[in-house]
Coordinates of C-alpha atoms and ligand atoms in Angstrom, one line a residue:
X1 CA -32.2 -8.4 -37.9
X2 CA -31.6 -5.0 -37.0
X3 CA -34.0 -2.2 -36.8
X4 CA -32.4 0.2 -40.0
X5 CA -33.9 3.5 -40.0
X6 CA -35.3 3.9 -43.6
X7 CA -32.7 6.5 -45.1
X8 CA -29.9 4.9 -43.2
X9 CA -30.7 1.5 -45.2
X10 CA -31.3 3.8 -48.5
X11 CA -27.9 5.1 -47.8
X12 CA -26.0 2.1 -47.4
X13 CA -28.0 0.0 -49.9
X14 CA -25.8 -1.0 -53.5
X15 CA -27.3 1.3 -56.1
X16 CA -27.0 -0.3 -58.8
X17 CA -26.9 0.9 -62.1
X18 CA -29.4 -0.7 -65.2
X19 CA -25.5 -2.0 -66.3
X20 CA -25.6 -4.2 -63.2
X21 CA -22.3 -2.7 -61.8
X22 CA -22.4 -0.9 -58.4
X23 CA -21.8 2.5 -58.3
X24 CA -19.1 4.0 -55.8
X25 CA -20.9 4.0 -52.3
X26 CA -20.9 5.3 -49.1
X27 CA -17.2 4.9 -47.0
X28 CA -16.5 5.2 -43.3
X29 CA -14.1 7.6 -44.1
X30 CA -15.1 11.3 -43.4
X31 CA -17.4 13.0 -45.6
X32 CA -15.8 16.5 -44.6
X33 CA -11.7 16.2 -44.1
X34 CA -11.6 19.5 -43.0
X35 CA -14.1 18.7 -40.1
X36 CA -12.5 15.4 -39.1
X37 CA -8.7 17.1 -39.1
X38 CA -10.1 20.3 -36.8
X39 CA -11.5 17.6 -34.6
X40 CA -8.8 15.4 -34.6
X41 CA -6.0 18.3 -33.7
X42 CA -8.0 19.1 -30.8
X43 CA -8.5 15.8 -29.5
X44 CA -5.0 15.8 -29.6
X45 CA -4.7 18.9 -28.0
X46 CA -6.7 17.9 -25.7
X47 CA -4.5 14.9 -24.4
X48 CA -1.7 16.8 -24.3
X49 CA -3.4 19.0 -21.4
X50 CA -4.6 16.1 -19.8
X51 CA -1.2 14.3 -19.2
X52 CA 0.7 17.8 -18.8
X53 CA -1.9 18.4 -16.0
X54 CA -2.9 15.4 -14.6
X55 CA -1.6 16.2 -11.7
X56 CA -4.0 18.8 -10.9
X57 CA -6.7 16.0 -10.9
X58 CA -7.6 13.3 -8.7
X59 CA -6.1 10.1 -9.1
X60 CA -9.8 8.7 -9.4
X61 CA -13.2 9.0 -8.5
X62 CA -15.9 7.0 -7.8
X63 CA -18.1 6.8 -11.0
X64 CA -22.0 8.5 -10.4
X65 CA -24.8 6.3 -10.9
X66 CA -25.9 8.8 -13.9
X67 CA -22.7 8.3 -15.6
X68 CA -22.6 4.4 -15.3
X69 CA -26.3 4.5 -16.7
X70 CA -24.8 6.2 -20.1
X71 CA -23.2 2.9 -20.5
X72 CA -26.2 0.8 -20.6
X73 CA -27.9 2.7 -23.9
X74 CA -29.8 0.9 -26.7
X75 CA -27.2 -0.3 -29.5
X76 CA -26.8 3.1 -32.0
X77 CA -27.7 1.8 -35.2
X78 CA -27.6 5.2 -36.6
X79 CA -24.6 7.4 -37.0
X80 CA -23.6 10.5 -34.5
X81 CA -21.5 13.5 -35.1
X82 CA -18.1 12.3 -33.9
X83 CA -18.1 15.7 -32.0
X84 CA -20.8 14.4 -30.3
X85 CA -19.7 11.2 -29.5
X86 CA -15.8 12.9 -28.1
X87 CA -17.7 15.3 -25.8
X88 CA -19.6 12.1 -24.0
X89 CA -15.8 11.0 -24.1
X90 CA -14.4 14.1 -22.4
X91 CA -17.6 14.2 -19.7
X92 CA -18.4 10.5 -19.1
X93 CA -15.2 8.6 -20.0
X94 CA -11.9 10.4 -19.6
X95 CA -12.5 11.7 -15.7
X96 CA -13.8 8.2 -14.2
X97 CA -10.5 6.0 -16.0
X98 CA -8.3 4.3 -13.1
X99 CA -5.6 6.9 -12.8
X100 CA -2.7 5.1 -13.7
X101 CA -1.1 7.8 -15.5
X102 CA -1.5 9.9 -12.3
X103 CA 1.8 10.3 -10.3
X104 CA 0.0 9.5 -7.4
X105 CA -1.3 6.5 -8.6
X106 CA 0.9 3.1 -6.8
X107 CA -1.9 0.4 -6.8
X108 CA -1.2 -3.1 -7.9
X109 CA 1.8 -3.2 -10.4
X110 CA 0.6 -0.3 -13.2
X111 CA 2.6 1.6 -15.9
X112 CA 2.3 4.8 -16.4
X113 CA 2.5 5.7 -20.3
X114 CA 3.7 8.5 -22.2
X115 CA 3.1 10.3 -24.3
X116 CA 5.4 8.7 -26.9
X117 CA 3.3 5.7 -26.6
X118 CA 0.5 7.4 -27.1
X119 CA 1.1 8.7 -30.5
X120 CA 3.0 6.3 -31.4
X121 CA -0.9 4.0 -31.0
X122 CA -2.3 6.9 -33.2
X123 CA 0.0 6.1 -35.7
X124 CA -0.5 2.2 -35.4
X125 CA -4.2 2.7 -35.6
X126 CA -4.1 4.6 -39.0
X127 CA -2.0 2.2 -40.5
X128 CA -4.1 -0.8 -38.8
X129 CA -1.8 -3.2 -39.6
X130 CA -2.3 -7.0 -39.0
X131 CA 0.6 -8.5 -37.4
X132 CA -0.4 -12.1 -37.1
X133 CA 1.7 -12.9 -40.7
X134 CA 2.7 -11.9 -44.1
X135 CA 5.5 -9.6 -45.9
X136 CA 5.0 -6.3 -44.4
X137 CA 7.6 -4.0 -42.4
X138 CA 5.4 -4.0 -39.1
X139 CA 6.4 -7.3 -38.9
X140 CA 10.0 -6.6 -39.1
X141 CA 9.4 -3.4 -36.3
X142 CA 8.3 -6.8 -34.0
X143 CA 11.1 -9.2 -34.9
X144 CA 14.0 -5.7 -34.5
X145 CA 12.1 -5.2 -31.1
X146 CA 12.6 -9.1 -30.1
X147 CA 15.9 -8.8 -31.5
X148 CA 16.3 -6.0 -29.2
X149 CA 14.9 -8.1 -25.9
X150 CA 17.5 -10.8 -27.0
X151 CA 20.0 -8.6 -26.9
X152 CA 19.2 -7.1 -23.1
X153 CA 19.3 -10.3 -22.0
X154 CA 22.2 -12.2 -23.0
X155 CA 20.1 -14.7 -25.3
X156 CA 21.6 -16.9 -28.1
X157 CA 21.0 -16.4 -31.9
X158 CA 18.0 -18.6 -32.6
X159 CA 16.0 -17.2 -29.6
X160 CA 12.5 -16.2 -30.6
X161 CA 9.6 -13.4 -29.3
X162 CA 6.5 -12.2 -29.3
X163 CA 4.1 -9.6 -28.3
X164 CA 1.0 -11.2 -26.3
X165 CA -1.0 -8.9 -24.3
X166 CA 0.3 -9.8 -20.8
X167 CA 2.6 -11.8 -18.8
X168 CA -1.1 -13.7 -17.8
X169 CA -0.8 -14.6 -21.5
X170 CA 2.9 -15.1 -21.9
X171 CA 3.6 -17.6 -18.8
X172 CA 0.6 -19.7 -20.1
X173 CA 2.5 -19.6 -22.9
X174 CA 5.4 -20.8 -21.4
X175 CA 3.6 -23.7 -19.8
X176 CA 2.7 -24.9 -23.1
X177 CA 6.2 -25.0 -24.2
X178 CA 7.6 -26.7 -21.4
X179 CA 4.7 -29.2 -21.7
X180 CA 5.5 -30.3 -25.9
X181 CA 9.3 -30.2 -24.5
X182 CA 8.4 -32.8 -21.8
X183 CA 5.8 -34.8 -24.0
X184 CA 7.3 -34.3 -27.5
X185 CA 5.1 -32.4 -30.1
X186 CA 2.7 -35.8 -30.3
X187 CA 0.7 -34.2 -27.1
X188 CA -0.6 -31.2 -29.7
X189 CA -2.7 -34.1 -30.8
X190 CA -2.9 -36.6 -28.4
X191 CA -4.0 -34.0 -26.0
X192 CA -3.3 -34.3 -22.0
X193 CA -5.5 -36.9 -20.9
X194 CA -3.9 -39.8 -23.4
X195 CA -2.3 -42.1 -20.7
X196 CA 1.3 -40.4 -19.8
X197 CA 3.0 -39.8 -16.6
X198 CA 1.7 -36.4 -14.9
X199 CA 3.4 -33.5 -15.4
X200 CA 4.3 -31.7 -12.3
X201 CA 5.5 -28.0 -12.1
X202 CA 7.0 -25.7 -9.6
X203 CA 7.0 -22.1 -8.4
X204 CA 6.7 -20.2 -5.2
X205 CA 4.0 -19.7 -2.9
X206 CA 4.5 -15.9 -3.8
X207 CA 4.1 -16.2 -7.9
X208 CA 1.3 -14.8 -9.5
X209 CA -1.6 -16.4 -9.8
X210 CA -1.7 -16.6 -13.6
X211 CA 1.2 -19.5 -13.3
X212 CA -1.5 -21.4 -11.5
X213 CA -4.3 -20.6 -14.2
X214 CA -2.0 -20.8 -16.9
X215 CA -1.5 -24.6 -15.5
X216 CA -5.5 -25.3 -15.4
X217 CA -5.7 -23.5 -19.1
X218 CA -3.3 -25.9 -20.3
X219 CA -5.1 -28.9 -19.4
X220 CA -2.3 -30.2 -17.1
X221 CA -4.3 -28.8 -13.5
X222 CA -3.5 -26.4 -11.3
X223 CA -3.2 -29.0 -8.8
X224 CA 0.1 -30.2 -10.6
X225 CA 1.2 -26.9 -9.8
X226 CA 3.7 -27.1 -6.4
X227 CA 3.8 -24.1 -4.3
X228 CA 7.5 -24.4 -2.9
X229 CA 7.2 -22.1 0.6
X230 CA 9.7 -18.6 0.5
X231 CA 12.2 -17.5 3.1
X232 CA 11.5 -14.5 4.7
X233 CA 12.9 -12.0 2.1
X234 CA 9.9 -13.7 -0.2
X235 CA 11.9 -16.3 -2.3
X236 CA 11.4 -19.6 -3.3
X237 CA 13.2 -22.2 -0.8
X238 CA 15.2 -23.9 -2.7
X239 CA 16.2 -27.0 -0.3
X240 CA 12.4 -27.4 0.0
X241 CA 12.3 -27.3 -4.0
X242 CA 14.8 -29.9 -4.4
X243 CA 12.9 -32.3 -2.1
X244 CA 9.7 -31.9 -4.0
X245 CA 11.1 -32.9 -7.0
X246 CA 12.7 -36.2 -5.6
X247 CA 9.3 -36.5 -4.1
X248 CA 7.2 -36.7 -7.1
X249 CA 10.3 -38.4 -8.9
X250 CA 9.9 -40.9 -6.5
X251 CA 6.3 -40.9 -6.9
X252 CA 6.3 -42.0 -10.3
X253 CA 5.3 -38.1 -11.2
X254 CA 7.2 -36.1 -14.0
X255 CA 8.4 -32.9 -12.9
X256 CA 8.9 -30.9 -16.1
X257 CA 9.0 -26.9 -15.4
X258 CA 10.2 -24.6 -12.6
X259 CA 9.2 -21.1 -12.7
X260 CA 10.9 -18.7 -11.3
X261 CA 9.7 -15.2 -10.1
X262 CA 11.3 -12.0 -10.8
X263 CA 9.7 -9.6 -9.2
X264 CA 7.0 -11.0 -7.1
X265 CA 3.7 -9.4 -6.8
X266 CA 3.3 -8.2 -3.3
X267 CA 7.1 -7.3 -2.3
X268 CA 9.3 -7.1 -5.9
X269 CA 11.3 -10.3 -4.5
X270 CA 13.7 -12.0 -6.9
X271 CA 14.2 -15.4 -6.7
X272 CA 17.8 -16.8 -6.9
X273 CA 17.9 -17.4 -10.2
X274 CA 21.0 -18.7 -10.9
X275 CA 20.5 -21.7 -8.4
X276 CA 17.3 -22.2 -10.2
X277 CA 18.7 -22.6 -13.3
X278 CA 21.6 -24.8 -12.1
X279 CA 18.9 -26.8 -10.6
X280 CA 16.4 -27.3 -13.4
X281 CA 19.9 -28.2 -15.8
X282 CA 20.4 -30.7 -13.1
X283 CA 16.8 -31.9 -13.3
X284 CA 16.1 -31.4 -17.2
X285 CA 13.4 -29.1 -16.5
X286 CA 12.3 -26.2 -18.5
X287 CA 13.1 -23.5 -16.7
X288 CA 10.9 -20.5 -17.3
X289 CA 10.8 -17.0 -15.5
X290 CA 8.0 -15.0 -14.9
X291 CA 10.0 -11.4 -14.9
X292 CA 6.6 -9.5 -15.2
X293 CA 7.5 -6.1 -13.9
X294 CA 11.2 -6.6 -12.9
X295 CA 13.0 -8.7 -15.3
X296 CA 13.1 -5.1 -17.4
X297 CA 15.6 -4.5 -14.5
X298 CA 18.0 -5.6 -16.7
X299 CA 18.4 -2.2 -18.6
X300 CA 19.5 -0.7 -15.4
X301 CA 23.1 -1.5 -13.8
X302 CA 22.3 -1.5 -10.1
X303 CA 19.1 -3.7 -11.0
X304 CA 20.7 -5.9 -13.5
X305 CA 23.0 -8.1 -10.6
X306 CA 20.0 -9.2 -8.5
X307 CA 18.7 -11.0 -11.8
X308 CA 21.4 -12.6 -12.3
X309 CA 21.0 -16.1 -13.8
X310 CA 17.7 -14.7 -16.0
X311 CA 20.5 -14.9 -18.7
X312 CA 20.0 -18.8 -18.6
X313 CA 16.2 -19.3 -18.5
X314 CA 14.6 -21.0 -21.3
X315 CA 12.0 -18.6 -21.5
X316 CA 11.3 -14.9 -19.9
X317 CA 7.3 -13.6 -19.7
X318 CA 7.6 -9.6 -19.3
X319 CA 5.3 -6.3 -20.0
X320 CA 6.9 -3.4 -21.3
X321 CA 3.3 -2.1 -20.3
X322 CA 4.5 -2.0 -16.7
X323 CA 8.4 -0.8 -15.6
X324 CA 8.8 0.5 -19.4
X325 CA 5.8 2.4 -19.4
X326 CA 4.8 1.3 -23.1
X327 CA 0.8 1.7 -23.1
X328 CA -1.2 -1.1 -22.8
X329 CA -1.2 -3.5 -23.5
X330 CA 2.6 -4.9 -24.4
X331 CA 3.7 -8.2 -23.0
X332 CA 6.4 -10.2 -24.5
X333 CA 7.8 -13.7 -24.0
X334 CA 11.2 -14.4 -24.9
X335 CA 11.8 -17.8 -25.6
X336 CA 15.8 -19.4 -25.5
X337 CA 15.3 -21.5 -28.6
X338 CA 12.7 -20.2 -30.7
X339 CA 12.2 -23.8 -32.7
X340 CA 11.0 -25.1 -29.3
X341 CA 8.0 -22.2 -29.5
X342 CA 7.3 -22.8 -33.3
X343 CA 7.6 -27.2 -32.3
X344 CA 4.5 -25.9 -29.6
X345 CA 2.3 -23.7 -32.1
X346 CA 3.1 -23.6 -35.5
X347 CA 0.3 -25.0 -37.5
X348 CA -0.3 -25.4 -41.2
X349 CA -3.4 -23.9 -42.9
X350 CA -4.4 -23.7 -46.6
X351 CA -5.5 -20.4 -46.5
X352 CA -2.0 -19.5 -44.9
X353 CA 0.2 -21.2 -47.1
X354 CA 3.4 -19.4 -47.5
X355 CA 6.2 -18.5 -50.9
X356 CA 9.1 -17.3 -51.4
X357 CA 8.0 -14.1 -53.1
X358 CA 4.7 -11.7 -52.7
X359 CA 3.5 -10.9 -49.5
X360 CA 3.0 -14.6 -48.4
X361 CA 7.3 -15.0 -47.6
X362 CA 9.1 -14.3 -45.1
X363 CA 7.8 -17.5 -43.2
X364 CA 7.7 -18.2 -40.5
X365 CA 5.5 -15.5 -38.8
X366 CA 4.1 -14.2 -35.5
X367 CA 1.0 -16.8 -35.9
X368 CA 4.0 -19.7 -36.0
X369 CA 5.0 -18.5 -32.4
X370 CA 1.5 -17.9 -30.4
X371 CA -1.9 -18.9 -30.4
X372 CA -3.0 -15.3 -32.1
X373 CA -3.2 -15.2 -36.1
X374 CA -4.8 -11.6 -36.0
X375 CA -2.5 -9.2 -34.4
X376 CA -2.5 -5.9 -33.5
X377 CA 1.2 -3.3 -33.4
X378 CA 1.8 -3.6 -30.4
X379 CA 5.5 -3.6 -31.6
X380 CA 5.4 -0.2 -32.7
X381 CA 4.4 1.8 -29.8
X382 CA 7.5 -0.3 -27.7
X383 CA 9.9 0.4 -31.0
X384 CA 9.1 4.1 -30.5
X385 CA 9.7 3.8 -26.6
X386 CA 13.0 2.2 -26.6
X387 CA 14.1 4.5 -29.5
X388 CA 13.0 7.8 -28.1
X389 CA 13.8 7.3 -24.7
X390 CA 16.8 4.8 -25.4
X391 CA 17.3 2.1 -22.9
X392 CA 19.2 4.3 -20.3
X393 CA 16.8 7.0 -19.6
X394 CA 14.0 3.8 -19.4
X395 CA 16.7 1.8 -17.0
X396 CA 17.0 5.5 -15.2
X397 CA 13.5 5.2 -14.3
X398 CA 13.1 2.1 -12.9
X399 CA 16.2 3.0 -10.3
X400 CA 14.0 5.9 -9.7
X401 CA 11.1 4.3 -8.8
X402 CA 13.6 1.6 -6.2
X403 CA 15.1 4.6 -5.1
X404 CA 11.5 6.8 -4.1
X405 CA 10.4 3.2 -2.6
X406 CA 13.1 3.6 -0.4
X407 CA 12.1 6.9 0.5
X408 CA 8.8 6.4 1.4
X409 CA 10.1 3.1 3.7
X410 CA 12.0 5.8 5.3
X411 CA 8.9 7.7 5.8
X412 CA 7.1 5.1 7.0
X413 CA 9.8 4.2 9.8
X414 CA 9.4 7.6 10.9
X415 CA 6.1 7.8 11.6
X416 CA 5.0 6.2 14.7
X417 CA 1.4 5.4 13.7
X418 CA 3.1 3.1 10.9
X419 CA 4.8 -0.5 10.5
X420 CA 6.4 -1.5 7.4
X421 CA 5.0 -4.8 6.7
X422 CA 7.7 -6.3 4.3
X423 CA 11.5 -5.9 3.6
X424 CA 11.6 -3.5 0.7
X425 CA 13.4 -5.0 -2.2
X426 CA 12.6 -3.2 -5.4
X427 CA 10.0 -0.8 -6.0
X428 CA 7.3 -1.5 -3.5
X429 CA 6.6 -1.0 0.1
X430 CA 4.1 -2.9 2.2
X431 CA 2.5 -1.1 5.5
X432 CA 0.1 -0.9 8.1
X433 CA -1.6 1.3 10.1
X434 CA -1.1 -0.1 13.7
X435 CA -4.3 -0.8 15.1
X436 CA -5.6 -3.1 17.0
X437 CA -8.2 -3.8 14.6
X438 CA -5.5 -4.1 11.8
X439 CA -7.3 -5.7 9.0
X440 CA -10.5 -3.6 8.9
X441 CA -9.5 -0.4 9.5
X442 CA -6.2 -0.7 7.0
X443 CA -8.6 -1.8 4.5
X444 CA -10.8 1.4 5.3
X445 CA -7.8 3.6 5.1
X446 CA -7.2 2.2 1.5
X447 CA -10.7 3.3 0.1
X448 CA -10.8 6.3 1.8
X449 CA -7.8 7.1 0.0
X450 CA -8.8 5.9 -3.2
X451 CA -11.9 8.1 -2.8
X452 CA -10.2 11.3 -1.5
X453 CA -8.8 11.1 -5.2
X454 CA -5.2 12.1 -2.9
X455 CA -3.3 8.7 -4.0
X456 CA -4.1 5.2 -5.0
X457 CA -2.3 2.2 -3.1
X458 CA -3.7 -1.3 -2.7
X459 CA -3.9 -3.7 -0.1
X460 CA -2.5 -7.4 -0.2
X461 CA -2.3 -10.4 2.4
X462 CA 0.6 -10.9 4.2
X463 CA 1.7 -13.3 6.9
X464 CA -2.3 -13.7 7.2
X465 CA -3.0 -10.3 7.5
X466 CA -3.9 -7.3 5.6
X467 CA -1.4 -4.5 3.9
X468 CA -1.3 -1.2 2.7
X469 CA 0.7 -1.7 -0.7
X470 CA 2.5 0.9 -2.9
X471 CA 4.0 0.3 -6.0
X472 CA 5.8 2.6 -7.3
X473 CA 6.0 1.8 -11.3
X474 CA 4.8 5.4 -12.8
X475 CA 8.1 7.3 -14.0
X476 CA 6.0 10.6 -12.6
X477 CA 6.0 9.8 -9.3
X478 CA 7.7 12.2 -7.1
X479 CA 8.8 12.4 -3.2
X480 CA 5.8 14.6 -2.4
X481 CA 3.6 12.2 -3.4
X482 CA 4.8 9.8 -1.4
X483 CA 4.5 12.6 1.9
X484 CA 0.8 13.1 0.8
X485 CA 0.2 9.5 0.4
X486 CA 1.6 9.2 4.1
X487 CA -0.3 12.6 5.2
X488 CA -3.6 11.2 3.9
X489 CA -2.5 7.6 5.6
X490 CA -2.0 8.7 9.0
X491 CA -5.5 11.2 8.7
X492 CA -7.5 8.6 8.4
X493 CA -6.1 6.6 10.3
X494 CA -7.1 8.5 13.4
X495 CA -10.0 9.1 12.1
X496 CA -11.0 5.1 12.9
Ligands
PLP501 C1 1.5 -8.1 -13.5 C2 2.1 -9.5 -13.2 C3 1.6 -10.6 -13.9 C4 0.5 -10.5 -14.9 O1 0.8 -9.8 -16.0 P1 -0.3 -9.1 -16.9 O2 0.5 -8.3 -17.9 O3 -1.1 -8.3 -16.0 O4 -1.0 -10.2 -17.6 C5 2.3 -11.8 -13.7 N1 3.3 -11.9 -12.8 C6 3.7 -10.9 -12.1 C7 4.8 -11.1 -11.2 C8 3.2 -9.6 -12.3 O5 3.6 -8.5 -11.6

């Protein structure tokens, strides 16, 4: 039981009246409106500065001991003035985030946001709609927006989608698919480990690691997971590919998916994908791409050609929380036949059951197509994206980004201190520092960066050895970000 202060337990007690019926009580709505709406204006306010002027701040900062400690208080059982509670917001919160919405900012593979997606969340959380089923427009807002992914990439009618939070989420997703298509929809109950030939899957030895996780999660083992080795431009060979599967074939195994990677984590390789979907045809494998960051290429015409085959995958996994620069979080798989998604997690339930008329029609519904019943909007904050910006400015941004990437290689050519570590493809460029202590003192450089607050890269493994990495996703990076970014490089470099 919790500790209830005495006139906080008054206060939220029934009263009930000698009738027997409970009077009208206490609400978490605001007892003063007036209060609330000053407040809320100037929160709003507020983050209109910040993203205006966020490039006055550091990209990040390391986060003081005393301000950590904040975040280890007793549980508040009592309320605080909201005001209260927004000023430990602007003080302890809002200056120690990760930066992402800083121009500056080109660690790992980050979006940006904007602020249409920002209040287009405010709007979604007043409405707190529940996505996971029933008869209400938000639901619609998600189906126009998978309509809308159909559309950019070339899908048949009958092709389904959904919001998840991630691509983490969405290639698992896929996994499970492939695995009721290989197995029939018996395996929902028999489960994996009922006697049947093993399931074997493919992808690069440069896909992320959630296709490997998204393996283990599924029961099927990560082991069962090949890791086909990549040319040198990063993609999947596909001689060696066609020999694995004759391999297992041949081993009595039973290949059953290839993925395919759009975009790869440490260089923004594409894999061929038309070959790969020739090849899994051939093969009757499901053939699934995880398109992540880059399969949003699509919306832009000198992207769109290096994807070329996407168009035939039986499912795509991709975050308009990344290229598109929807807030987090907004992932989205796109599925080729969406019966083969409902076959995988569609399941009845008393309390769900569904009519023609009330708010219990318009079957089937997002809990038919994922493993989620309550959902959040995500849809809304992409519908407002896509609708404000339009898909042209959006596609405009992602050239952008290939285009500054190609400007900072540049820079890195000429500066003498510097190597480029990786042909640049898309939108991010691997370096080092040349040093004869390589690893350590690139991996010094990185922090020292991070904590200068001057830029954020990232480091990654290549060839065996360590990487500066930028990725250049935020649509408000600009060419003198990437010169300070170098500047700061090359300073602390010689400062080894
Ligand atoms: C970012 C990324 C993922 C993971 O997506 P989340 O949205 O972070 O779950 C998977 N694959 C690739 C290629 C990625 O870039």
């Amino acid at each position: 039981m919790l500790d209830v202060p005495a006139d906080v337990s008054e206060e939220l007690a029934p009263a009930c009246a000698p009738s027997g019926i409970p009077s009208d009580g206490v609400t978490l709505d605001p007892a003063d409106w007036t209060d609330t709406r000053a407040l809320g204006h100037r929160m709003l306010d507020d983050m209109f500065d910040y993203l205006r002027d966020i490039r006055q701040r550091p990209v990040w900062q390391p986060i003081p001991d005393s301000v950590r400690a904040e975040f280890h208080a007793a549980l508040p059982t009592g309320p605080t003035d909201m005001a209260a509670v927004y000023r430990d917001f602007t003080e302890r919160i809002l200056p120690y985030s990760s930066g992402n919405a800083h121009p500056a900012f080109m660690g790992w593979v980050q979006g940006g946001g904007t602020v249409t997606g920002m209040l287009a969340e405010m709007l979604a959380g007043g409405l707190n709609a529940n996505c996971g089923g029933r008869d209400h427009i938000p639901i619609e807002v998600e189906r126009q927006v998978g309509e809308w992914a159909r559309q950019m990439f070339g899908f048949p009618e009958g092709a389904a989608g959904l919001f998840v939070t991630g691509s983490s989420m969405a290639n698992f997703m896929a996994v499970l698919i492939a695995r009721t298509q290989a197995l029939g929809a018996s395996a929902r109950q028999t489960g994996v480990t009922f006697p049947c030939p093993h399931l074997v899957a493919y992808t690069s030895s440069a896909a992320h690691g959630c296709i490997a996780k998204g393996m283990d999660m599924s029961g099927l083992g990560s082991a069962m997971l090949r890791r086909i080795s990549t040319d040198a431009a990063h993609r999947i060979r596909i001689s060696e590919l066609r020999a694995a599967i004759a391999a297992d074939r041949l081993a009595g195994l039973k290949p059953f998916l290839i993925v395919g990677t759009a975009g790869t984590v440490d260089i923004g390789a594409i894999d061929d994908l038309e070959t790969l979907s020739a090849l899994a045809a051939a093969e009757g494998l499901w053939f699934h791409v995880d398109g992540a960051c880059a399969a949003l290429g699509i919306l832009t015409p000198d992207l769109a050609p290096k994807l070329k085959g996407i168009e035939r995958a039986d499912s795509i996994a991709f975050d308009f929380h990344k290229w598109a620069q929807v807030p987090y979080d907004a992932g989205f798989l796109l599925v080729r036949d969406g019966k083969k998604q409902l076959e995988t997690f569609a399941a009845p339930a008393a309390y769900l059951r569904r009519e023609a008329r009330g708010m219990s029609a318009g079957s089937p519904w997002p809990c038919d197509f994922g493993p989620d019943l309550s959902r959040g909007f995500r849809a809304l904050k992409t519908w407002f994206t896509l609708k404000v910006h339009g898909t042209a400015q959006l596609g405009a941004v992602m050239s952008r980004t290939c285009e500054l990437a190609q400007y900072l290689k540049r820079l890195v050519e000429q500066t003498p201190e510097l190597a480029l570590a990786a042909p640049v493809q898309l939108n991010i460029v691997c370096f080092r520092y040349r040093s004869p202590n390589s690893d350590a003192v690139n991996a010094r450089i990185v922090t020292e960066l991070q904590e200068s607050g001057i830029a954020v890269p990232s480091t990654t493994t290549l060839e065996g050895r360590l990487a500066i990495r930028a990725a250049i996703v935020n649509h408000r990076t600009q060419p003198r970000d990437l010169e300070a970014l170098i500047d700061a490089v090359v300073q602390s470099g010689r400062g080894a």
